[in-house]
Short mmCIF file of C-alpha atoms and ligand atoms in Angstrom, two decimals:
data_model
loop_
_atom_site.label_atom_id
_atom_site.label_comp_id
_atom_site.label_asym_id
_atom_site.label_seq_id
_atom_site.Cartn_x
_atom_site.Cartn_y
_atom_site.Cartn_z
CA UNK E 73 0.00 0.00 0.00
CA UNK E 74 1.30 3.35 -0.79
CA UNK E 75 2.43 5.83 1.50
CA UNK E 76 1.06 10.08 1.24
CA UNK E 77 2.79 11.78 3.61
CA UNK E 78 1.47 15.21 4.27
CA UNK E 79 4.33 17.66 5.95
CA UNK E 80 2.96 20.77 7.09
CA UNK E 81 6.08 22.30 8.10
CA UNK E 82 5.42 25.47 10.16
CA UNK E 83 2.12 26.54 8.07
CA UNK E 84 -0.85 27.26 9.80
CA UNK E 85 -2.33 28.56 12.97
CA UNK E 86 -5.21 26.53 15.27
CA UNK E 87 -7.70 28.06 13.62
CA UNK E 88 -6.87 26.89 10.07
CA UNK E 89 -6.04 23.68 11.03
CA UNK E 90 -9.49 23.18 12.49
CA UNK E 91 -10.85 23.97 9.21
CA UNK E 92 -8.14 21.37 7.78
CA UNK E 93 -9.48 19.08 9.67
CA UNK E 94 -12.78 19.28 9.28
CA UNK E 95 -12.85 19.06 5.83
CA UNK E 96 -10.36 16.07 5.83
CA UNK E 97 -12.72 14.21 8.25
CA UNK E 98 -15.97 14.46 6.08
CA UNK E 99 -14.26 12.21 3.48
CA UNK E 100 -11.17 10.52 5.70
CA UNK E 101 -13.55 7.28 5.66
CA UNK E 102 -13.48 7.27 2.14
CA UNK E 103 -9.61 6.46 1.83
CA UNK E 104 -9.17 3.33 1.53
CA UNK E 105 -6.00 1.59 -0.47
CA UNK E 106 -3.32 3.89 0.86
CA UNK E 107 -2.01 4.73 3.90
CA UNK E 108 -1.80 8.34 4.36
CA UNK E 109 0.14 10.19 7.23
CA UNK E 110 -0.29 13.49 8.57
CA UNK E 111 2.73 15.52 10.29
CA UNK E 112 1.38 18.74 11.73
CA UNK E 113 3.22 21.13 14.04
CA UNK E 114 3.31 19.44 17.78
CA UNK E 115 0.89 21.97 19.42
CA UNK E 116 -1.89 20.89 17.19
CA UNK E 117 -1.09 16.86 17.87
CA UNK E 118 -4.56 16.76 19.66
CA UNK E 119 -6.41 18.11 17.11
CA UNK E 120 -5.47 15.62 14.57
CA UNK E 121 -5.92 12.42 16.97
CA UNK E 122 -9.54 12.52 15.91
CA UNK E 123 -8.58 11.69 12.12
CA UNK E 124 -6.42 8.67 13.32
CA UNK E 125 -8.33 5.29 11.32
CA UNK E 126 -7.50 2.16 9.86
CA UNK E 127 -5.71 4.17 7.11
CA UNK E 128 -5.22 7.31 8.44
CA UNK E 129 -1.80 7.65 11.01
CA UNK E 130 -0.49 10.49 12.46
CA UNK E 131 3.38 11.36 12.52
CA UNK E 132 5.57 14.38 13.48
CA UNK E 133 8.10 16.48 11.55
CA UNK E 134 11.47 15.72 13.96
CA UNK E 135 12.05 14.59 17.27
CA UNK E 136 14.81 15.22 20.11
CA UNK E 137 17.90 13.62 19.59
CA UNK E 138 17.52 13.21 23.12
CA UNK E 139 15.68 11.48 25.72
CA UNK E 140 12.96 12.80 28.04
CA UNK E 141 15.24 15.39 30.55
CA UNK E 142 16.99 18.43 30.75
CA UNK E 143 16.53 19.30 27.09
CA UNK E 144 14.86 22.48 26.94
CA UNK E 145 12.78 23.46 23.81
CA UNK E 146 13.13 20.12 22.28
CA UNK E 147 10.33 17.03 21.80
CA UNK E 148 11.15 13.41 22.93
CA UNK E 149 10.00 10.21 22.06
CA UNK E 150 8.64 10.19 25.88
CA UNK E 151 6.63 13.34 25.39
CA UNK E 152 4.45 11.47 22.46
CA UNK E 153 3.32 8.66 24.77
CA UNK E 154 -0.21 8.39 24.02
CA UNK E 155 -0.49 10.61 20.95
CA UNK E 156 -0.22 7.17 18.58
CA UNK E 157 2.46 8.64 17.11
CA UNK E 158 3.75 5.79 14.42
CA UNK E 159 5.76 8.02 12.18
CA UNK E 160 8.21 10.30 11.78
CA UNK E 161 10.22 12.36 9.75
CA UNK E 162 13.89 13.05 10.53
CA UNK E 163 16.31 15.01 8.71
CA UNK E 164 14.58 17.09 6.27
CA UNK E 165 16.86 19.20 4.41
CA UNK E 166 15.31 21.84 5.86
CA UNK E 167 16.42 20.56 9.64
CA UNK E 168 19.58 19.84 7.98
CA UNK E 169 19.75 23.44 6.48
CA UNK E 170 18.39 25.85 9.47
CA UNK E 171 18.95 23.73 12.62
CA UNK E 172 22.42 21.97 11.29
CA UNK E 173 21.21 18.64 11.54
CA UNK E 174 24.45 16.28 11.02
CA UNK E 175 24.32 12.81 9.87
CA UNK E 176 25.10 11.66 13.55
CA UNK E 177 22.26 13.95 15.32
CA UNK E 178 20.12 12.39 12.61
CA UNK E 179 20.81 8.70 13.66
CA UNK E 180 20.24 9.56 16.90
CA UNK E 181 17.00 10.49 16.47
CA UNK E 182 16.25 7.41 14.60
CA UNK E 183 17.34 5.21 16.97
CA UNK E 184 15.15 6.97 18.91
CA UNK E 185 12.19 6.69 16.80
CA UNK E 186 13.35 2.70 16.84
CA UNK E 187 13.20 2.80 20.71
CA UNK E 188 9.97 4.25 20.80
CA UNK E 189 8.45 2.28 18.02
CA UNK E 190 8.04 5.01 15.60
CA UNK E 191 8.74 4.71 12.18
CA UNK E 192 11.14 6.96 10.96
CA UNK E 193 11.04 8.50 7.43
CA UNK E 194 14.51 9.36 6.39
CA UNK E 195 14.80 12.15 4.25
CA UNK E 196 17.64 12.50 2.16
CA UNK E 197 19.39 14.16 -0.94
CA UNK E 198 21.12 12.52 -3.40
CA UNK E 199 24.12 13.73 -1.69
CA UNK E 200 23.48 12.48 1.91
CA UNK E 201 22.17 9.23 1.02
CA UNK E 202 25.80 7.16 1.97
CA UNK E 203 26.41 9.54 5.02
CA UNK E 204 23.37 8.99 6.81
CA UNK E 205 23.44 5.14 6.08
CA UNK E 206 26.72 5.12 7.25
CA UNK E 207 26.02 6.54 10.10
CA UNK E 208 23.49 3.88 11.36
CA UNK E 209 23.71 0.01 11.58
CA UNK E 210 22.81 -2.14 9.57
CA UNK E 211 19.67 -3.71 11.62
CA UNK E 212 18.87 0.13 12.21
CA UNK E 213 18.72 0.85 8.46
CA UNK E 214 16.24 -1.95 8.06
CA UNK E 215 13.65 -0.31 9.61
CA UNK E 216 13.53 2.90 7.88
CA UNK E 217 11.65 4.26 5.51
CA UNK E 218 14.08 6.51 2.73
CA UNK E 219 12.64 9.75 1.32
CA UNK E 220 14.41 11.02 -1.65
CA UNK E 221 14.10 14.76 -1.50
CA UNK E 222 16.00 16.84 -4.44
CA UNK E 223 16.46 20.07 -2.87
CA UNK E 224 16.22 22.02 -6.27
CA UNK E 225 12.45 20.48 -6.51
CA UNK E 226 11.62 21.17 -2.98
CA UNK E 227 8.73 23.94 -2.99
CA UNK E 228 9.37 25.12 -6.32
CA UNK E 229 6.43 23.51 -7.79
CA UNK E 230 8.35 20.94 -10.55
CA UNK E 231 8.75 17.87 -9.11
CA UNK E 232 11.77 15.44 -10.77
CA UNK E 233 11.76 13.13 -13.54
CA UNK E 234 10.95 10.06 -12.89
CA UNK E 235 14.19 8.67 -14.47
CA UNK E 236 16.24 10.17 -11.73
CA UNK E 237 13.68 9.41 -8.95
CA UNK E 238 14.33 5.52 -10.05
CA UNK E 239 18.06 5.83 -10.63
CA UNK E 240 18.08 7.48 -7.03
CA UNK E 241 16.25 4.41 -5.51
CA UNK E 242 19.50 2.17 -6.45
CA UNK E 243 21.63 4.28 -4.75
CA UNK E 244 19.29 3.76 -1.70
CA UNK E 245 18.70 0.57 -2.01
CA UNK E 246 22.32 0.05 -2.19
CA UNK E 247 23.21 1.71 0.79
CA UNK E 248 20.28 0.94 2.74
CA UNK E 249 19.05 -1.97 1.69
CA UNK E 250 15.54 -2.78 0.65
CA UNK E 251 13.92 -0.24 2.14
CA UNK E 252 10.74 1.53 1.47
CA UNK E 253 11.21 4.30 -1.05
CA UNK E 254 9.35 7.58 -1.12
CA UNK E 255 9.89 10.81 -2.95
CA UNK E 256 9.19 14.05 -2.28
CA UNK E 257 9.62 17.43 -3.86
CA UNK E 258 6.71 19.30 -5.55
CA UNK E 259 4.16 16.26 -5.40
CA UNK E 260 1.02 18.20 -6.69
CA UNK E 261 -2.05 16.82 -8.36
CA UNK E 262 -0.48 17.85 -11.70
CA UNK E 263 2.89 15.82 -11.26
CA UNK E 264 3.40 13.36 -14.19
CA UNK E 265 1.00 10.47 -13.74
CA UNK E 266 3.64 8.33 -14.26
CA UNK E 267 5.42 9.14 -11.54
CA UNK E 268 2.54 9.00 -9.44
CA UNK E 269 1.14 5.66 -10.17
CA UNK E 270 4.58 4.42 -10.77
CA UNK E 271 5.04 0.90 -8.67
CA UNK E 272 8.36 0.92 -7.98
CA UNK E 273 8.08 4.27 -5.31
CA UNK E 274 6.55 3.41 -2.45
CA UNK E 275 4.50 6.73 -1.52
CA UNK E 276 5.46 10.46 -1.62
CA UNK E 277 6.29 13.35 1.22
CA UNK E 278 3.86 16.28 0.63
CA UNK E 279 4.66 19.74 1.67
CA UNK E 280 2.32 22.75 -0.32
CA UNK E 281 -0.04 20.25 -1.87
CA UNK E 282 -0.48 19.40 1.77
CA UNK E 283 -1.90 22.92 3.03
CA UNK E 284 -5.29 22.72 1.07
CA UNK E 285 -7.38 19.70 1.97
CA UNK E 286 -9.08 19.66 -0.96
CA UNK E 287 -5.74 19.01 -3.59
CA UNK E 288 -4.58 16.76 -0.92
CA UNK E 289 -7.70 14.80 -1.46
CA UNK E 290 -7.31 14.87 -4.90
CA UNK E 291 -3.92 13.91 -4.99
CA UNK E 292 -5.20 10.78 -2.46
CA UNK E 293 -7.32 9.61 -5.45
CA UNK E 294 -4.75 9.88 -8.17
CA UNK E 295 -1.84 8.12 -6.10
CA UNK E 296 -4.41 5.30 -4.68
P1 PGA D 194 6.99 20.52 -1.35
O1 PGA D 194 7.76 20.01 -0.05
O2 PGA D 194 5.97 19.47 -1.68
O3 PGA D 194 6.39 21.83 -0.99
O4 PGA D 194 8.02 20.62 -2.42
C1 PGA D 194 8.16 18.69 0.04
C2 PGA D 194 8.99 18.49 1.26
O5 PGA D 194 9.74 19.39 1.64
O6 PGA D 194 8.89 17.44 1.90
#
C-alpha cells in the first residue's frame, strides 16, 4: 500500500487547522487503499488524533535527539506517549539546512524513533544518502523508511523526472538496503502520472499540496 505523507512544516495557525481538519474528516472514511500520514506542528497533535483510522496515522516532523530530561525546547519520544504517534520524519533538508542537523544527530534520532516504536522516514538528498546510512547500523537501516528529497524540486512547484527518482532508488537501495522508497519534492495533483502511479516508489512526502485539503484529497485519489 502506498504511503502520502502530508508535511505541514510550520504553516498554519489553530484556527486553520481546524478547518483542515474538518474538511479532511468528512471524506477521511473514504480512503481506503493507501495509507496516508499526517505531520502537523506538535501543538496541534490533539487536534489531529480525531482523524487517526484504519488508514489514516499520524506522525511528526522531527524529534529530540535526546531522551525525556533536561533538554529544553526540544520534543522526545517520551513526550508522544499516548499521541499514537507511528511516524516520523527526521532530517529534512530543511532541519539539515536551518537547525544543522548532522548525519550523527540524525541517527540519533532514529534510533530513537526505533526505541519508541516510531517509524522513521529518512529524508535525504542525493548527496546524503551514503552519510546517513553510514552513520546507522545495519539492523537500524532496516527499519527505515528513505525519502528522496532533491532540494532544487523542494517547494518550487516541478517535481523530478521520474528517471532520476528511479536511478536514485538504487543508490538507496544500495546503501540501505531494501527499504521503502518515497519521494518528495513538488508532489502536486499535476505531477506526471507516471510518476505518481509508478510501482516501484513506495508513496510520496507532501509539503504545499499538503496545506489545502481539498488538492490533498485529490492527490489521495490519483496516487491510490
Ligand atoms: P513541497 O515540499 O511538496 O512543498 O516541495 C516537500 C517536502 O519538503 O517534503
Amino acid at each position: 500500500m502506498k504511503l502520502l505523507i502530508a508535511n505541514f512544516k510550520s504553516n498554519k495557525n489553530r484556527h486553520e487547522m481546524q478547518e483542515w481538519t474538518t474538511e479532511f474528516s468528512q471524506v477521511s472514511n473514504q480512503q481506503t487503499g493507501i495509507t496516508i500520514v499526517l505531520c502537523p506542528p506538535f501543538p496541534f497533535l490533539p487536534l489531529f488524533e480525531k482523524l487517526h483510522s484504519e488508514h489514516t496515522f499520524v506522525g511528526v516532523q522531527d524529534i529530540s535527539s535526546y531522551p525525556a530530561g533536561a533538554y529544553t525546547g526540544a520534543v522526545s519520544t517520551y513526550n508522544l506517549i499516548d499521541f499514537n504517534i507511528t511516524y516520523a520524519i527526521i532530517g529534512h533538508s530543511e532541519r539539515r539546512r536551518y537547525f544543522h542537523e548532522t548525519s550523527i544527530e540524525i541517527a540519533q534520532k532514529v534510533r530513537e524513533c526505533l526505541a519508541a516504536k516510531i517509524t522513521p522516514i529518512v529524508c535525504v538528498t542525493k548527496d546524503e544518502i551514503n552519510a546517513t546510512a553510514n552513520a546507522l547500523s545495519e539492523e537500524e537501516r532496516t527499519h527505515c523508511i528513505v525519502a528522496f528529497e532533491p532540494i532544487e524540486h523542494i517547494g518550487t512547484g516541478e517535481s523530478d523526472t521520474l528517471e532520476h527518482i528511479l536511478e536514485t532508488k538504487k543508490w538507496v537501495q544500495t546503501a540501505f538496503g531494501s527499504v521503502p522508497y518515497i519521494y518528495g519534492g513538488s508532489v502536486n495533483p499535476s505531477t506526471d502520472s507516471q510518476i505518481l502511479t509508478s510501482t516501484d516508489i513506495d508513496g510520496f512526502l507532501v509539503g504545499s499540496a499538503s496545506l489545502d485539503p481539498e488538492t490533498f484529497l485529490s492527490l489521495v485519489e490519483l496516487v491510490r
